[in-house]
């Protein structure tokens, strides 16, 4: 649904049919078809904008008198789901968002409600809009880290049967948000470079400051990606330890019964004149000897710390 805002001292929503004072900056949220009817952009700009509207990446194109770009923002509530896609057009006095959904209207309403604009310009509005896109991301990444630490504790406690799937989920989500941050760093840096002199020096500095903010988020997400790899290695180490413990247990059992197997094999040869076969206490003596051998082996294993 189309929405119009006017930049006077702050951002203010107005009816679509309200006349705009000369020189006032306007912010609008419209669909692609509605943008084509406005006639504010040339054919090349309009063609590029149509392409960017459905883009799966965050990207910026610089024209002599305008900037156009696309956003593909991961939804923090479902990072593996569909990205939130929309585009924008910026010139000296107009900021137009092309959005088939409600994400742009919701963020602009937040800007209007908070009243955070330092100057009533289209570039300042875009800056505040982009700030809101990453506003709570540091908290989100901290929450991801907390959940990864919980998984680490599960792995150490040898509950790895539920940890593997979670680790893969963390890595996939972090890869997606990491890609978004990388693209957003490029976009903010390009806007801040101000190649077409569309922005004032102050506005360009704002976008460079936003670039640094996103770079910090990017570094944090990359640190968490490395952490996810460490979790995977820790998980594999725990599996190896479990397998080694199992093999060690089987080895101990085999070693314990090896002498007993020798004794039973020896006395199972059934030679007619084998000494001890006719002895009255032979059977009991063999039992005592087997028990003594097992006890001696257990004592040796304990001293060697094999048990």
XYZ file of C-alpha atoms in Angstrom:
307
model
C 0.000 0.000 0.000
C 1.375 3.437 -0.976
C 2.402 5.818 1.801
C 3.708 9.417 1.658
C 5.809 11.360 4.164
C 6.986 14.966 4.159
C 10.286 16.145 5.616
C 9.779 19.470 7.361
C 11.451 19.567 10.757
C 10.883 15.848 11.119
C 9.397 13.036 9.085
C 5.610 13.272 8.988
C 3.065 11.026 7.281
C 0.575 12.877 5.067
C -2.335 11.853 2.839
C -1.359 10.800 -0.676
C -3.321 13.635 -2.288
C -1.965 16.415 -0.041
C -0.083 19.140 -1.987
C 3.606 19.445 -1.178
C 5.185 22.816 -0.477
C 7.869 23.894 -2.946
C 11.351 22.803 -1.863
C 10.083 20.266 0.669
C 11.616 16.792 0.621
C 9.305 13.850 0.133
C 9.620 10.217 1.192
C 7.298 7.681 -0.404
C 6.666 3.964 -0.281
C 5.160 2.648 -3.504
C 5.150 -0.383 -5.777
C 7.236 -0.797 -8.937
C 4.298 0.027 -11.214
C 3.484 3.182 -9.259
C 7.122 4.310 -9.452
C 7.128 3.998 -13.250
C 4.113 6.343 -13.389
C 5.857 9.065 -11.365
C 8.266 9.954 -14.162
C 11.028 11.058 -11.762
C 13.710 8.837 -13.312
C 15.079 8.254 -16.784
C 14.714 5.068 -18.793
C 18.117 3.688 -17.752
C 17.460 4.332 -14.080
C 14.000 2.814 -14.294
C 15.331 -0.294 -16.059
C 18.031 -0.760 -13.422
C 15.494 -0.277 -10.652
C 13.186 -2.953 -12.063
C 16.121 -5.376 -11.965
C 17.081 -4.459 -8.420
C 13.573 -4.761 -7.028
C 13.684 -8.553 -7.202
C 17.410 -8.844 -6.463
C 18.519 -11.386 -3.872
C 21.348 -9.144 -2.694
C 21.993 -5.730 -1.156
C 23.385 -3.633 -4.001
C 23.846 0.002 -5.066
C 24.012 1.745 -8.453
C 25.300 5.314 -8.752
C 23.857 7.650 -11.407
C 24.845 11.284 -12.088
C 21.857 12.729 -10.248
C 20.579 9.835 -8.139
C 21.265 6.622 -6.276
C 19.276 3.421 -6.627
C 19.747 0.294 -4.655
C 18.217 -2.923 -3.432
C 18.021 -4.517 -0.012
C 17.819 -8.221 0.744
C 17.528 -8.229 4.534
C 17.546 -11.540 6.426
C 14.527 -11.874 8.671
C 15.932 -12.309 12.207
C 12.835 -14.262 13.199
C 13.529 -16.831 10.467
C 16.992 -16.470 8.978
C 16.572 -19.530 6.791
C 13.327 -18.228 5.319
C 12.726 -15.670 2.590
C 14.721 -12.434 2.757
C 12.905 -9.093 2.993
C 13.391 -7.548 -0.464
C 12.798 -3.938 -1.472
C 14.544 -1.154 -3.405
C 15.027 2.590 -3.141
C 15.574 5.669 -5.291
C 17.302 8.760 -3.892
C 17.877 12.183 -5.414
C 18.356 15.630 -3.876
C 14.807 16.040 -2.623
C 13.090 12.651 -2.931
C 13.527 9.282 -1.287
C 11.281 6.623 -2.778
C 11.082 3.047 -1.522
C 9.742 0.391 -3.868
C 8.269 -2.258 -1.622
C 5.587 -4.844 -2.281
C 5.251 -5.505 1.456
C 5.090 -3.472 4.663
C 8.696 -3.448 5.913
C 9.535 0.069 4.612
C 6.317 1.602 5.936
C 6.918 0.062 9.341
C 10.468 1.416 9.605
C 9.474 4.896 8.385
C 6.663 4.970 10.932
C 9.292 4.193 13.603
C 11.422 7.108 12.383
C 8.370 9.380 12.547
C 7.467 8.185 16.036
C 11.003 8.463 17.459
C 11.797 11.756 15.726
C 15.514 11.074 15.250
C 16.282 13.067 12.095
C 19.086 15.609 12.618
C 18.209 17.400 9.394
C 15.033 17.146 7.274
C 16.696 15.802 4.124
C 16.114 12.697 2.055
C 19.700 11.500 2.623
C 19.343 11.823 6.415
C 16.127 9.829 6.249
C 17.862 7.059 4.287
C 20.661 7.039 6.847
C 18.233 6.624 9.765
C 16.322 3.989 7.819
C 19.493 1.930 7.278
C 20.430 2.338 10.935
C 17.118 0.784 11.926
C 17.849 -2.219 9.686
C 20.742 -3.204 11.974
C 19.543 -1.562 15.190
C 19.111 -4.713 17.313
C 21.612 -6.909 15.497
C 24.275 -6.713 18.206
C 21.745 -8.044 20.721
C 20.715 -10.718 18.251
C 24.333 -11.847 17.738
C 24.870 -11.895 21.510
C 21.816 -14.149 21.829
C 23.224 -16.449 19.139
C 26.497 -16.634 21.058
C 24.639 -17.563 24.263
C 22.841 -20.386 22.461
C 26.126 -21.595 20.989
C 27.630 -21.679 24.484
C 24.694 -23.834 25.619
C 25.444 -26.240 22.777
C 29.105 -26.267 23.799
C 28.098 -27.334 27.306
C 25.923 -30.094 25.839
C 28.870 -31.351 23.792
C 31.194 -31.346 26.793
C 28.529 -33.207 28.785
C 28.494 -35.746 25.912
C 25.009 -34.919 24.715
C 26.283 -34.615 21.154
C 23.342 -36.490 19.665
C 21.279 -33.269 19.823
C 24.126 -30.831 19.177
C 25.130 -31.676 15.607
C 21.939 -30.425 13.955
C 22.037 -27.222 16.014
C 25.646 -26.518 14.972
C 24.782 -26.826 11.305
C 21.846 -24.471 11.825
C 24.071 -21.876 13.498
C 26.584 -21.966 10.664
C 23.955 -21.608 7.927
C 22.297 -18.674 9.671
C 25.600 -16.922 10.313
C 26.631 -17.373 6.677
C 23.443 -15.673 5.534
C 23.701 -12.710 7.889
C 27.438 -12.411 7.208
C 26.713 -12.036 3.491
C 24.198 -9.284 4.235
C 26.710 -7.372 6.352
C 29.404 -7.611 3.684
C 27.049 -6.203 1.060
C 25.804 -3.492 3.428
C 29.392 -2.424 4.154
C 29.965 -2.014 0.410
C 26.726 -0.034 0.012
C 27.359 2.371 2.907
C 30.953 2.877 1.800
C 29.903 3.697 -1.760
C 27.232 6.141 -0.594
C 29.738 7.767 1.768
C 32.270 8.180 -1.061
C 29.694 10.486 -2.701
C 31.019 10.060 -6.241
C 28.184 11.985 -7.869
C 28.242 14.761 -5.204
C 24.593 14.088 -4.420
C 25.172 14.376 -0.659
C 26.639 17.113 1.474
C 29.922 16.444 3.265
C 28.057 15.998 6.534
C 25.698 13.443 5.022
C 28.626 11.542 3.493
C 30.290 11.344 6.910
C 27.112 9.879 8.381
C 27.204 6.991 5.928
C 30.893 6.386 6.634
C 30.061 6.190 10.354
C 27.324 3.686 9.523
C 29.867 1.735 7.469
C 32.054 1.377 10.571
C 29.060 0.212 12.613
C 28.229 -2.489 10.079
C 31.905 -3.500 9.903
C 31.818 -4.161 13.657
C 28.736 -6.328 13.189
C 30.497 -8.120 10.333
C 33.528 -8.864 12.508
C 31.251 -10.155 15.279
C 29.412 -12.457 12.887
C 32.719 -13.738 11.489
C 33.919 -14.435 15.027
C 30.763 -16.447 15.643
C 31.343 -18.330 12.390
C 34.786 -19.314 13.641
C 33.184 -20.294 16.951
C 30.764 -22.573 15.095
C 33.745 -24.287 13.446
C 35.355 -24.724 16.859
C 32.131 -26.275 18.132
C 32.214 -28.694 15.223
C 35.807 -29.627 16.032
C 34.937 -30.013 19.725
C 32.001 -32.234 18.776
C 34.237 -34.416 16.621
C 36.811 -34.574 19.426
C 34.154 -35.760 21.868
C 33.050 -38.434 19.407
C 36.660 -39.581 19.053
C 37.035 -39.686 22.843
C 33.893 -41.793 23.162
C 35.141 -44.189 20.510
C 38.558 -44.388 22.202
C 36.886 -45.087 25.559
C 34.854 -47.871 23.982
C 37.909 -49.406 22.330
C 39.869 -49.101 25.577
C 37.092 -50.918 27.442
C 37.037 -53.763 24.915
C 40.844 -53.974 25.067
C 40.792 -54.243 28.862
C 38.128 -56.967 28.773
C 40.089 -58.885 26.145
C 43.317 -58.563 28.168
C 41.579 -59.694 31.359
C 40.301 -62.881 29.799
C 43.359 -63.700 27.688
C 45.125 -65.691 30.503
C 41.873 -67.431 31.365
C 41.437 -68.405 27.731
C 44.949 -69.862 27.755
C 44.204 -71.923 30.881
C 40.917 -73.296 29.562
C 42.555 -74.123 26.228
C 45.411 -75.863 27.978
C 43.173 -78.053 30.115
C 40.789 -78.673 27.244
C 43.320 -80.716 25.230
C 41.999 -83.995 26.801
C 45.255 -85.971 26.794
C 44.694 -89.231 28.668
C 47.790 -88.886 30.852
C 47.598 -85.098 31.451
C 48.829 -84.331 35.023
C 46.204 -82.961 37.364
C 43.165 -84.401 35.653
C 42.704 -86.988 38.391
C 43.559 -84.627 41.249
C 40.654 -84.263 43.726
C 41.093 -80.490 44.199
C 42.138 -79.690 40.632
C 38.902 -77.960 39.582
C 38.778 -75.726 42.681
C 42.452 -74.873 42.330
C 41.980 -73.697 38.739
C 39.072 -71.457 39.842
C 41.240 -69.889 42.577
C 44.119 -69.392 40.116
C 41.783 -67.644 37.619
C 40.440 -65.335 40.334
C 43.969 -64.454 41.501
C 45.029 -63.688 37.915
C 42.034 -61.360 37.419
C 42.712 -59.546 40.728
C 46.402 -59.099 39.876
C 45.502 -57.730 36.437
C 42.982 -55.293 37.904
C 45.588 -54.005 40.390
C 48.112 -53.513 37.568
C 45.516 -51.728 35.412
C 44.627 -49.402 38.293
C 48.263 -48.499 38.908
C 48.771 -47.841 35.194
C 45.573 -45.742 35.251
C 44.039 -47.796 32.497
C 40.840 -48.092 34.545
